[in-house]
CSV table of C-alpha atoms in Angstrom, one decimal:
chain,number,residue,atom,x,y,z
Z,29,UNK,CA,33.7,29.4,-15.6
Z,30,UNK,CA,33.4,33.2,-15.2
Z,31,UNK,CA,31.8,35.0,-18.1
Z,32,UNK,CA,32.8,38.5,-19.2
Z,33,UNK,CA,30.1,40.3,-21.2
Z,34,UNK,CA,29.3,43.8,-22.4
Z,35,UNK,CA,26.1,45.4,-23.5
Z,36,UNK,CA,25.9,48.7,-25.3
Z,37,UNK,CA,22.3,49.8,-25.8
Z,38,UNK,CA,22.1,53.0,-27.9
Z,39,UNK,CA,18.3,52.7,-27.9
Z,40,UNK,CA,18.3,53.5,-24.2
Z,41,UNK,CA,20.5,56.6,-24.4
Z,42,UNK,CA,18.8,59.5,-22.6
Z,43,UNK,CA,15.5,57.7,-22.2
Z,44,UNK,CA,14.2,59.2,-19.1
Z,45,UNK,CA,10.7,57.6,-18.8
Z,46,UNK,CA,11.0,55.4,-15.7
Z,47,UNK,CA,7.6,53.8,-16.6
Z,48,UNK,CA,8.7,52.5,-20.0
Z,49,UNK,CA,9.4,48.8,-19.8
Z,50,UNK,CA,8.5,48.0,-23.4
Z,51,UNK,CA,12.0,47.2,-24.7
Z,52,UNK,CA,14.0,45.4,-22.0
Z,53,UNK,CA,17.4,43.7,-22.6
Z,54,UNK,CA,19.1,41.4,-20.2
Z,55,UNK,CA,22.4,39.7,-19.8
Z,56,UNK,CA,22.4,36.0,-18.6
Z,57,UNK,CA,24.4,34.2,-16.0
Z,58,UNK,CA,24.7,33.7,-12.3
Z,59,UNK,CA,27.6,35.2,-10.3
Z,60,UNK,CA,29.3,36.4,-13.5
Z,61,UNK,CA,31.3,39.6,-13.9
Z,62,UNK,CA,29.2,41.8,-16.2
Z,63,UNK,CA,29.7,45.2,-17.8
Z,64,UNK,CA,27.0,47.3,-19.3
Z,65,UNK,CA,26.9,50.8,-20.9
Z,66,UNK,CA,23.9,52.9,-21.8
Z,67,UNK,CA,26.4,55.1,-23.7
Z,68,UNK,CA,29.3,53.6,-25.5
Z,69,UNK,CA,32.6,54.5,-23.8
Z,70,UNK,CA,31.1,55.5,-20.5
Z,71,UNK,CA,33.2,52.9,-18.6
Z,72,UNK,CA,36.8,53.8,-18.1
Z,73,UNK,CA,39.3,51.5,-19.7
Z,74,UNK,CA,42.0,50.0,-17.7
Z,75,UNK,CA,41.0,51.4,-14.3
Z,76,UNK,CA,38.0,52.1,-12.0
Z,77,UNK,CA,38.7,55.6,-10.7
Z,78,UNK,CA,40.4,57.8,-13.3
Z,79,UNK,CA,41.0,61.5,-12.4
Z,80,UNK,CA,38.2,62.4,-14.8
Z,81,UNK,CA,35.6,59.8,-15.9
Z,82,UNK,CA,34.3,59.8,-19.4
Z,83,UNK,CA,31.4,62.2,-20.1
Z,84,UNK,CA,32.1,63.9,-16.7
Z,85,UNK,CA,30.5,61.1,-14.7
Z,86,UNK,CA,31.3,60.1,-11.1
Z,87,UNK,CA,32.8,56.8,-10.2
Z,88,UNK,CA,31.0,55.0,-7.3
Z,89,UNK,CA,31.3,51.5,-5.9
Z,90,UNK,CA,28.8,49.3,-4.0
Z,91,UNK,CA,30.1,46.3,-2.1
Z,92,UNK,CA,27.8,43.5,-0.9
Z,93,UNK,CA,30.5,42.0,1.4
Z,94,UNK,CA,33.7,43.2,3.1
Z,95,UNK,CA,36.4,44.9,1.1
Z,96,UNK,CA,38.4,41.7,1.2
Z,97,UNK,CA,35.7,39.7,-0.4
Z,98,UNK,CA,35.5,39.8,-4.2
Z,99,UNK,CA,31.8,40.8,-4.6
Z,100,UNK,CA,31.6,44.4,-5.8
Z,101,UNK,CA,30.0,46.6,-8.4
Z,102,UNK,CA,31.5,49.7,-9.9
Z,103,UNK,CA,29.2,52.3,-11.3
Z,104,UNK,CA,29.5,55.5,-13.3
Z,105,UNK,CA,26.7,57.9,-12.4
Z,106,UNK,CA,25.7,61.4,-13.2
Z,107,UNK,CA,25.7,62.5,-9.5
Z,108,UNK,CA,27.0,60.5,-6.5
Z,109,UNK,CA,24.3,58.8,-4.4
Z,110,UNK,CA,25.7,60.7,-1.3
Z,111,UNK,CA,24.1,63.9,-2.7
Z,112,UNK,CA,21.1,64.1,-0.4
Z,113,UNK,CA,19.8,65.7,2.7
Z,114,UNK,CA,20.3,64.0,6.1
Z,115,UNK,CA,18.1,60.9,6.8
Z,116,UNK,CA,15.2,61.4,9.2
Z,117,UNK,CA,12.8,58.8,10.7
Z,118,UNK,CA,9.9,58.4,8.3
Z,119,UNK,CA,6.6,59.9,9.4
Z,120,UNK,CA,4.3,58.2,10.0
Z,121,UNK,CA,6.3,55.2,11.1
Z,122,UNK,CA,5.6,52.0,9.3
Z,123,UNK,CA,5.3,49.8,12.4
Z,124,UNK,CA,5.1,46.3,10.8
Z,125,UNK,CA,8.7,45.7,9.7
Z,126,UNK,CA,11.1,43.7,11.9
Z,127,UNK,CA,14.7,43.0,11.4
Z,128,UNK,CA,15.7,42.0,15.0
Z,129,UNK,CA,13.5,39.2,16.5
Z,130,UNK,CA,13.1,38.9,20.2
Z,131,UNK,CA,10.5,38.7,23.0
Z,132,UNK,CA,9.7,42.4,22.8
Z,133,UNK,CA,8.3,42.2,19.2
Z,134,UNK,CA,7.5,38.6,18.3
Z,135,UNK,CA,6.3,35.3,19.7
Z,136,UNK,CA,7.0,31.6,19.3
Z,137,UNK,CA,4.6,28.7,18.9
Z,138,UNK,CA,5.0,25.1,17.9
Z,139,UNK,CA,1.4,25.1,16.5
Z,140,UNK,CA,1.0,24.6,12.7
Z,141,UNK,CA,-0.1,27.9,11.3
Z,142,UNK,CA,-1.9,28.8,8.0
Z,143,UNK,CA,-3.1,32.1,6.5
Z,144,UNK,CA,-5.7,32.7,3.9
Z,145,UNK,CA,-4.8,35.1,1.0
Z,146,UNK,CA,-4.7,38.7,2.2
Z,147,UNK,CA,-7.1,41.1,0.5
Z,148,UNK,CA,-5.6,43.9,-1.6
Z,149,UNK,CA,-6.2,47.2,0.3
Z,150,UNK,CA,-8.8,49.7,-0.8
Z,151,UNK,CA,-6.8,52.8,0.1
Z,152,UNK,CA,-3.9,53.8,-2.1
Z,153,UNK,CA,-0.9,51.6,-1.0
Z,154,UNK,CA,2.4,51.3,-2.7
Z,155,UNK,CA,5.0,48.6,-2.3
Z,156,UNK,CA,6.7,50.1,0.7
Z,157,UNK,CA,3.5,50.7,2.7
Z,158,UNK,CA,2.1,47.3,1.7
Z,159,UNK,CA,5.1,45.5,3.0
Z,160,UNK,CA,4.8,43.7,6.4
Z,161,UNK,CA,6.8,41.1,8.3
Z,162,UNK,CA,5.3,37.6,9.1
Z,163,UNK,CA,8.1,36.0,11.0
Z,164,UNK,CA,11.9,35.6,11.2
Z,165,UNK,CA,14.9,34.9,13.4
Z,166,UNK,CA,18.2,36.6,14.2
Z,167,UNK,CA,19.2,40.2,13.7
Z,168,UNK,CA,20.2,42.4,10.9
Z,169,UNK,CA,22.5,44.2,13.4
Z,170,UNK,CA,24.4,41.0,14.1
Z,171,UNK,CA,24.4,40.2,10.3
Z,172,UNK,CA,22.8,36.7,10.8
Z,173,UNK,CA,19.2,35.7,10.3
Z,174,UNK,CA,16.3,36.2,8.1
Z,175,UNK,CA,12.8,37.7,7.8
Z,176,UNK,CA,9.8,36.6,5.8
Z,177,UNK,CA,7.5,39.3,4.6
Z,178,UNK,CA,4.4,39.6,2.4
Z,179,UNK,CA,3.2,42.6,0.4
Z,180,UNK,CA,-0.1,43.9,-1.0
Z,181,UNK,CA,-0.1,47.0,-3.1
Z,182,UNK,CA,-2.4,48.8,-5.5
Z,183,UNK,CA,-0.3,51.8,-6.7
Z,184,UNK,CA,3.1,52.4,-8.1
Z,185,UNK,CA,5.8,54.1,-6.1
Z,186,UNK,CA,5.9,57.8,-7.0
Z,187,UNK,CA,8.9,60.1,-6.9
Z,188,UNK,CA,10.6,57.8,-4.4
Z,189,UNK,CA,13.0,54.9,-4.3
Z,190,UNK,CA,13.4,52.1,-1.6
Z,191,UNK,CA,16.8,51.0,-0.3
Z,192,UNK,CA,17.2,48.0,2.0
Z,193,UNK,CA,20.3,48.3,4.2
Z,194,UNK,CA,19.4,45.3,6.2
Z,195,UNK,CA,19.7,42.4,3.7
Z,196,UNK,CA,18.9,40.9,0.4
Z,197,UNK,CA,15.3,40.6,-0.8
Z,198,UNK,CA,14.1,37.5,-2.7
Z,199,UNK,CA,10.8,38.7,-4.2
Z,200,UNK,CA,8.1,36.1,-5.2
Z,201,UNK,CA,5.1,37.9,-7.0
Z,202,UNK,CA,1.9,35.9,-6.7
Z,203,UNK,CA,-0.5,38.4,-8.3
Z,204,UNK,CA,0.3,41.2,-10.8
Z,205,UNK,CA,3.6,41.9,-12.6
Z,206,UNK,CA,6.2,44.1,-11.0
Z,207,UNK,CA,8.2,46.7,-13.0
Z,208,UNK,CA,11.3,47.2,-10.9
Z,209,UNK,CA,13.7,50.1,-11.8
Z,210,UNK,CA,17.1,49.6,-10.2
Z,211,UNK,CA,20.5,51.4,-10.4
Z,212,UNK,CA,21.7,48.7,-12.8
Z,213,UNK,CA,18.6,48.8,-15.1
Z,214,UNK,CA,15.1,47.5,-15.3
Z,215,UNK,CA,13.5,44.2,-14.4
Z,216,UNK,CA,10.0,43.0,-15.3
Z,217,UNK,CA,9.0,40.3,-12.9
Z,218,UNK,CA,5.8,38.3,-13.4
Z,219,UNK,CA,4.1,35.7,-11.2
Z,220,UNK,CA,6.0,32.5,-11.7
Z,221,UNK,CA,9.3,34.5,-11.7
Z,222,UNK,CA,11.4,35.7,-8.9
Z,223,UNK,CA,13.8,38.7,-8.4
Z,224,UNK,CA,16.7,39.1,-6.0
Z,225,UNK,CA,17.4,42.7,-5.0
Z,226,UNK,CA,20.8,42.7,-3.1
Z,227,UNK,CA,21.4,44.7,0.0
Z,228,UNK,CA,22.0,48.4,-0.6
Z,229,UNK,CA,20.5,48.8,-4.0
Z,230,UNK,CA,18.0,51.5,-4.6
Z,231,UNK,CA,14.9,50.5,-6.5
Z,232,UNK,CA,11.3,51.6,-7.3
Z,233,UNK,CA,8.3,49.3,-8.0
Z,234,UNK,CA,5.6,50.0,-10.5
Z,235,UNK,CA,2.4,48.0,-10.9
Z,236,UNK,CA,1.5,47.7,-14.6
Z,237,UNK,CA,-1.4,45.3,-13.8
Z,238,UNK,CA,-2.8,47.3,-10.9
Z,239,UNK,CA,-3.3,45.3,-7.6
Z,240,UNK,CA,-0.4,43.1,-6.7
Z,241,UNK,CA,0.5,40.6,-3.9
Z,242,UNK,CA,3.4,38.4,-3.1
Z,243,UNK,CA,6.0,37.1,-0.7
Z,244,UNK,CA,9.6,38.1,0.2
Z,245,UNK,CA,12.4,36.4,1.9
Z,246,UNK,CA,15.1,38.6,3.4
Z,247,UNK,CA,18.5,37.3,4.5
Z,248,UNK,CA,21.0,39.1,6.8
Z,249,UNK,CA,24.8,38.9,6.4
Z,250,UNK,CA,25.0,36.6,3.4
Z,251,UNK,CA,23.9,36.2,-0.2
Z,252,UNK,CA,22.0,33.6,-2.2
Z,253,UNK,CA,23.9,31.2,-4.3
Z,254,UNK,CA,23.2,28.1,-6.4
Z,255,UNK,CA,23.1,24.8,-4.5
Z,256,UNK,CA,25.9,22.3,-5.1
Z,257,UNK,CA,24.7,19.6,-7.5
Z,258,UNK,CA,26.7,16.8,-6.0
Z,259,UNK,CA,25.9,13.4,-7.6
Z,260,UNK,CA,23.4,15.1,-9.9
Z,261,UNK,CA,26.3,16.2,-12.0
Z,262,UNK,CA,26.5,19.1,-14.4
Z,263,UNK,CA,22.9,19.5,-15.4
Z,264,UNK,CA,19.8,20.0,-13.4
Z,265,UNK,CA,17.8,22.3,-11.0
Z,266,UNK,CA,18.4,26.0,-11.9
Z,267,UNK,CA,20.8,26.6,-14.7
Z,268,UNK,CA,23.1,29.6,-14.3
Z,269,UNK,CA,22.4,30.8,-17.9
Z,270,UNK,CA,18.7,31.2,-17.1
Z,271,UNK,CA,19.3,34.0,-14.5
Z,272,UNK,CA,18.9,37.4,-16.1
Z,273,UNK,CA,20.6,40.7,-15.2
Z,274,UNK,CA,19.4,44.1,-16.3
Z,275,UNK,CA,21.4,46.3,-18.6
Z,276,UNK,CA,22.4,49.9,-18.0
Z,277,UNK,CA,19.6,52.5,-18.3
Z,278,UNK,CA,19.5,56.0,-16.7
Z,279,UNK,CA,17.3,59.0,-15.9
Z,280,UNK,CA,18.7,62.5,-16.0
Z,281,UNK,CA,17.3,65.9,-15.2
Z,282,UNK,CA,15.9,67.5,-12.1
Z,283,UNK,CA,13.5,65.6,-9.8
Z,284,UNK,CA,12.7,68.1,-7.0
Z,285,UNK,CA,11.6,66.5,-3.8
Z,286,UNK,CA,12.7,63.0,-4.8
Z,287,UNK,CA,12.7,60.8,-1.6
Z,288,UNK,CA,15.0,57.9,-0.7
Z,289,UNK,CA,13.3,55.6,1.8
Z,290,UNK,CA,15.9,53.5,3.5
Z,291,UNK,CA,15.1,50.4,5.7
Z,292,UNK,CA,17.8,50.4,8.4
Z,293,UNK,CA,17.5,48.1,11.4
Z,294,UNK,CA,13.9,47.4,10.5
Z,295,UNK,CA,13.0,51.1,10.7
Z,296,UNK,CA,12.3,53.4,7.8
Z,297,UNK,CA,14.2,56.6,7.2
Z,298,UNK,CA,13.8,59.2,4.5
Z,299,UNK,CA,16.2,61.6,2.7
Z,300,UNK,CA,15.4,64.1,0.0
Z,301,UNK,CA,17.4,64.9,-3.1
Z,302,UNK,CA,16.8,66.8,-6.4
Z,303,UNK,CA,17.6,64.0,-8.9
Z,304,UNK,CA,16.7,60.4,-9.6
Z,305,UNK,CA,18.9,57.7,-8.1
Z,306,UNK,CA,18.6,55.8,-11.4
Z,307,UNK,CA,21.3,57.9,-13.0
Z,308,UNK,CA,23.9,55.1,-13.6
Z,309,UNK,CA,25.1,55.4,-17.2
Z,310,UNK,CA,27.4,52.4,-17.0
Z,311,UNK,CA,28.5,49.7,-14.6
Z,312,UNK,CA,30.5,46.6,-14.2
Z,313,UNK,CA,30.9,43.9,-11.6
Z,314,UNK,CA,29.1,40.9,-10.1
Z,315,UNK,CA,27.0,42.4,-7.3
Z,316,UNK,CA,23.8,43.0,-9.3
Z,317,UNK,CA,20.0,42.5,-9.1
Z,318,UNK,CA,18.7,39.6,-11.1
Z,319,UNK,CA,15.5,37.6,-12.0
Z,320,UNK,CA,14.7,34.0,-12.8
Z,321,UNK,CA,11.8,32.2,-14.5
Z,322,UNK,CA,10.7,29.3,-12.3
Z,323,UNK,CA,9.3,27.4,-15.4
Z,324,UNK,CA,12.9,26.9,-16.5
Z,325,UNK,CA,13.7,24.9,-13.4
Z,326,UNK,CA,14.7,21.2,-14.1
Z,327,UNK,CA,13.1,19.2,-11.2
Z,328,UNK,CA,14.3,15.9,-9.9
Z,329,UNK,CA,12.2,13.1,-8.6
Z,330,UNK,CA,12.3,9.4,-7.7
Z,331,UNK,CA,11.8,7.0,-10.6
Z,332,UNK,CA,11.2,3.8,-8.6
Z,333,UNK,CA,10.2,3.9,-5.0
Z,334,UNK,CA,9.8,6.4,-2.1
Z,335,UNK,CA,9.5,10.2,-1.9
Z,336,UNK,CA,12.5,12.4,-2.2
Z,337,UNK,CA,13.2,15.1,0.3
Z,338,UNK,CA,12.2,18.7,-0.8
Z,339,UNK,CA,15.9,19.7,-0.9
Z,340,UNK,CA,16.1,18.0,-4.3
Z,341,UNK,CA,14.2,21.0,-5.7
Z,342,UNK,CA,16.3,23.9,-4.2
Z,343,UNK,CA,16.5,26.9,-6.5
Z,344,UNK,CA,18.7,29.1,-4.4
Z,345,UNK,CA,20.4,28.7,-1.0
Z,346,UNK,CA,21.9,31.1,1.6
Z,347,UNK,CA,24.5,29.0,3.4
Z,348,UNK,CA,25.7,29.1,7.0
Z,349,UNK,CA,29.2,28.4,8.2
Z,350,UNK,CA,28.1,24.8,8.8
Z,351,UNK,CA,28.3,22.7,5.7
Z,352,UNK,CA,25.0,21.5,4.4
Z,353,UNK,CA,23.0,23.7,6.8
Z,354,UNK,CA,21.2,26.6,5.2
Z,355,UNK,CA,20.3,29.9,6.7
Z,356,UNK,CA,17.5,29.9,4.1
Z,357,UNK,CA,16.7,27.7,1.2
Z,358,UNK,CA,14.3,28.6,-1.6
Z,359,UNK,CA,12.6,25.4,-2.8
Z,360,UNK,CA,9.8,25.0,-5.3
Z,361,UNK,CA,7.3,22.3,-6.1
Z,362,UNK,CA,6.7,22.8,-9.9
Z,363,UNK,CA,4.7,20.7,-12.4
Z,364,UNK,CA,6.4,17.3,-12.7
Z,365,UNK,CA,5.7,13.6,-13.2
Z,366,UNK,CA,5.1,11.2,-10.3
Z,367,UNK,CA,6.0,7.7,-11.2
Z,368,UNK,CA,7.1,5.9,-8.0
Z,369,UNK,CA,5.8,2.4,-7.6
Z,370,UNK,CA,4.2,1.0,-4.4
Z,371,UNK,CA,4.8,4.4,-2.9
Z,372,UNK,CA,2.8,7.0,-1.0
Z,373,UNK,CA,3.5,9.8,-3.5
Z,374,UNK,CA,2.4,13.0,-1.7
Z,375,UNK,CA,4.9,14.4,0.8
Z,376,UNK,CA,5.3,12.1,3.8
Z,377,UNK,CA,4.3,13.0,7.3
Z,378,UNK,CA,7.3,14.3,9.1
Z,379,UNK,CA,8.9,16.5,11.8
Z,380,UNK,CA,11.9,18.5,10.7
Z,381,UNK,CA,14.8,20.2,12.5
Z,382,UNK,CA,14.4,23.0,9.9
Z,383,UNK,CA,11.4,25.4,9.9
Z,384,UNK,CA,9.3,25.6,6.7
Z,385,UNK,CA,7.3,28.6,5.5
Z,386,UNK,CA,5.2,27.7,2.4
Z,387,UNK,CA,3.4,29.8,-0.2
Z,388,UNK,CA,1.4,29.1,-3.3
Z,389,UNK,CA,1.7,31.1,-6.5
Z,390,UNK,CA,-0.9,29.3,-8.6
Z,391,UNK,CA,-3.0,26.1,-8.7
Z,392,UNK,CA,-3.1,23.7,-5.8
Z,393,UNK,CA,-0.6,21.9,-3.7
Z,394,UNK,CA,-0.3,18.1,-3.8
Z,395,UNK,CA,-0.4,17.6,0.0
Z,396,UNK,CA,-3.4,19.8,0.7
Z,397,UNK,CA,-6.8,19.1,-1.0
Z,398,UNK,CA,-8.5,22.1,0.7
Z,399,UNK,CA,-7.6,25.4,2.4
Z,400,UNK,CA,-4.2,26.2,1.0
Z,401,UNK,CA,-4.9,28.8,-1.6
Z,402,UNK,CA,-2.8,30.9,-4.0
Z,403,UNK,CA,-1.7,33.9,-2.1
Z,404,UNK,CA,-2.0,32.1,1.2
Z,405,UNK,CA,0.8,30.7,3.4
Z,406,UNK,CA,1.6,28.2,6.1
Z,407,UNK,CA,4.3,27.8,8.7
Z,408,UNK,CA,5.6,24.6,10.2
Z,409,UNK,CA,8.3,25.3,12.7
Z,410,UNK,CA,11.1,23.2,14.0
Z,411,UNK,CA,9.9,19.6,15.0
Z,412,UNK,CA,6.2,20.6,14.5
Z,413,UNK,CA,4.6,17.5,12.8
Z,414,UNK,CA,2.8,18.1,9.5
Z,415,UNK,CA,2.0,16.4,6.2
Z,416,UNK,CA,-0.9,15.6,3.8
Z,417,UNK,CA,-4.4,16.4,5.0
Z,418,UNK,CA,-7.1,13.8,5.5
Z,419,UNK,CA,-8.6,14.0,2.0
Z,420,UNK,CA,-5.2,13.7,0.3
Z,421,UNK,CA,-4.3,10.7,2.4
Z,422,UNK,CA,-7.5,8.9,1.8
Z,423,UNK,CA,-7.6,9.6,-1.9
Z,424,UNK,CA,-4.0,8.3,-2.3
Z,425,UNK,CA,-4.7,5.1,-0.4
Z,426,UNK,CA,-7.9,4.6,-2.4
Z,427,UNK,CA,-6.0,4.6,-5.7
Z,428,UNK,CA,-3.9,1.8,-4.4
Z,429,UNK,CA,-0.6,0.5,-5.7
Z,430,UNK,CA,-2.0,0.3,-9.3
Z,431,UNK,CA,-1.7,4.0,-9.9
Z,432,UNK,CA,0.2,4.7,-13.0
Z,433,UNK,CA,2.4,7.6,-13.9
Z,434,UNK,CA,0.7,10.9,-13.2
Z,435,UNK,CA,1.8,14.5,-14.0
Z,436,UNK,CA,1.1,17.3,-11.6
Z,437,UNK,CA,0.1,20.3,-13.7
Z,438,UNK,CA,-1.0,23.9,-13.2
Z,439,UNK,CA,0.8,24.4,-9.9
Z,440,UNK,CA,3.7,26.3,-8.4
Z,441,UNK,CA,4.2,26.1,-4.7
Z,442,UNK,CA,7.4,27.1,-2.9
Z,443,UNK,CA,9.1,26.9,0.5
Z,444,UNK,CA,11.4,29.1,2.5
Z,445,UNK,CA,13.3,26.7,4.8
Z,446,UNK,CA,15.6,27.7,7.5
Z,447,UNK,CA,17.7,26.2,10.3
Z,448,UNK,CA,16.7,29.0,12.6
Z,449,UNK,CA,13.5,28.8,14.5
Z,450,UNK,CA,11.2,31.7,13.6
Z,451,UNK,CA,9.5,34.1,15.9
Z,452,UNK,CA,6.1,35.3,14.6
Z,453,UNK,CA,4.9,38.9,14.6
Z,454,UNK,CA,1.8,39.8,16.6
Z,455,UNK,CA,-0.1,41.2,13.6
Z,456,UNK,CA,0.5,37.9,11.8
Z,457,UNK,CA,-0.9,35.9,14.7
Z,458,UNK,CA,-3.8,38.3,15.1
Z,459,UNK,CA,-4.5,38.6,11.4
Z,460,UNK,CA,-8.2,38.2,10.3
Z,461,UNK,CA,-6.8,36.0,7.6
Z,462,UNK,CA,-5.4,33.4,10.1
Z,463,UNK,CA,-7.0,30.0,9.4
Z,464,UNK,CA,-7.8,29.0,13.0
Z,465,UNK,CA,-9.3,25.7,11.7
Z,466,UNK,CA,-6.1,24.6,10.0
Z,467,UNK,CA,-5.5,21.8,12.5
Z,468,UNK,CA,-8.8,20.2,11.5
Z,469,UNK,CA,-7.3,19.0,8.2
Z,470,UNK,CA,-5.6,16.2,10.2
Z,471,UNK,CA,-8.2,15.4,12.8
Z,472,UNK,CA,-10.1,13.1,10.4
Z,473,UNK,CA,-7.1,10.8,9.9
Z,474,UNK,CA,-8.2,7.4,11.3
Z,475,UNK,CA,-6.1,4.5,12.3
Z,476,UNK,CA,-5.6,1.8,9.6
Z,477,UNK,CA,-3.6,-0.4,11.9
Z,478,UNK,CA,-4.6,-4.1,12.0
Z,479,UNK,CA,-2.5,-6.5,14.0
Z,480,UNK,CA,-4.1,-9.5,12.3
Z,481,UNK,CA,-3.5,-8.2,8.8
Z,482,UNK,CA,0.1,-7.5,9.7
Z,483,UNK,CA,0.5,-10.9,11.2
Z,484,UNK,CA,-1.0,-12.6,8.1
Z,485,UNK,CA,1.3,-10.7,5.8
Z,486,UNK,CA,4.4,-11.9,7.8
Z,487,UNK,CA,3.1,-15.5,8.2
Z,488,UNK,CA,3.3,-15.1,11.9
Z,489,UNK,CA,6.8,-13.8,11.9
Z,490,UNK,CA,6.1,-10.1,12.8
Z,491,UNK,CA,9.3,-8.4,13.7
Z,492,UNK,CA,9.7,-5.5,16.1
Z,493,UNK,CA,10.8,-3.4,13.1
Z,494,UNK,CA,7.5,-4.3,11.3
Z,495,UNK,CA,5.5,-3.3,14.4
Z,496,UNK,CA,7.3,0.1,14.7
Z,497,UNK,CA,6.7,0.9,11.0
Z,498,UNK,CA,3.0,0.0,11.2
Z,499,UNK,CA,2.5,2.1,14.3
Z,500,UNK,CA,4.3,5.0,12.8
Z,501,UNK,CA,2.1,4.8,9.7
Z,502,UNK,CA,-1.2,4.1,11.5
């Protein structure tokens, strides 16, 4: 059911300090139609574009899909966002952002890849300069595909805003909070939370805790939505009411030399203007930035035997035209109980037609006893075999079938999973943080196969199916 809500925040009237995040208010819901006013009466009543808007404001619309698709936002701002000088290529060029993946700028490999946590730079680096692409597929020009980025930063953005014309950002902070000012209002995003910044919105990132690091998934040509719950029913996974949307807030006054940095086709362009882009006094619609606290996720798990597929813990999905096949799923592995009987409880060994990029926000990951650290990452591409490392396997087998219920605590791992095979950027393959010994975590796995043991268990009636299962598990 669609919710219509309105927020009127007189405490934010004419507050112009973009660094003040002390008193934030949010609306809740996913995909709802919201309305928010920093000044009561700033939204026109009964129409979107009156001859003269209240308080002498300008009416402006931002659309995340075609005009015939009902996904729009209407804003009332002090000056239109078109009021700027022409865009010019940013100097110096960034050089490590990609939005169209082909042989000229990226590579393929079926090898399992893993990266150690990247160090925070010593030189002053803001969110834009600290952003770099790891891998991706498709093209922002063709409106189909995705890119996976990481960022490291140690300073707030100053007198500038970033706008991504290529796609939607799903931001996963791993170290340090992010204060994100957007045209709809402000978001405070801590490690353990995520933020989605839709295509076309201007935003600025401040770092209240200093050094910061994290992950970003970018999708081209579509938007994230909640996965269908199917047989789960009405309750479970991410609840719509737990998604939070900012409320109207604005800056006014002159800001000489303010710079808009726009990512367009993977390249950065800049345009100068004499005012802040965060001058939206009121807005309404359903195309908005939002945040979500991952600790509110309601995970599902098996309660008798076997290990469920990771798709049971999907937070958000970006669908393709093919039912059940995702351009990109955002899946988490949160704290939860493991109770399955007579079951190998860690993730099983497998090959997958999907490609899986994993990150770790905190703690450890149940399938990797060593080497996979918070802030690090791994990539297992289409049909590349992977699974628990040797220590995890041996420790699980040693506990035997008598292991009782066990709760995984102090952890938050996640996965970006896509049906498209990623190409990897050269700086990611050549990174000094590449773990070139990653493959060693499986080399120690020894064969446990015993024909006599299998024969005894079956009283001499060993079927071909039994043999295949034992060979596969050896």
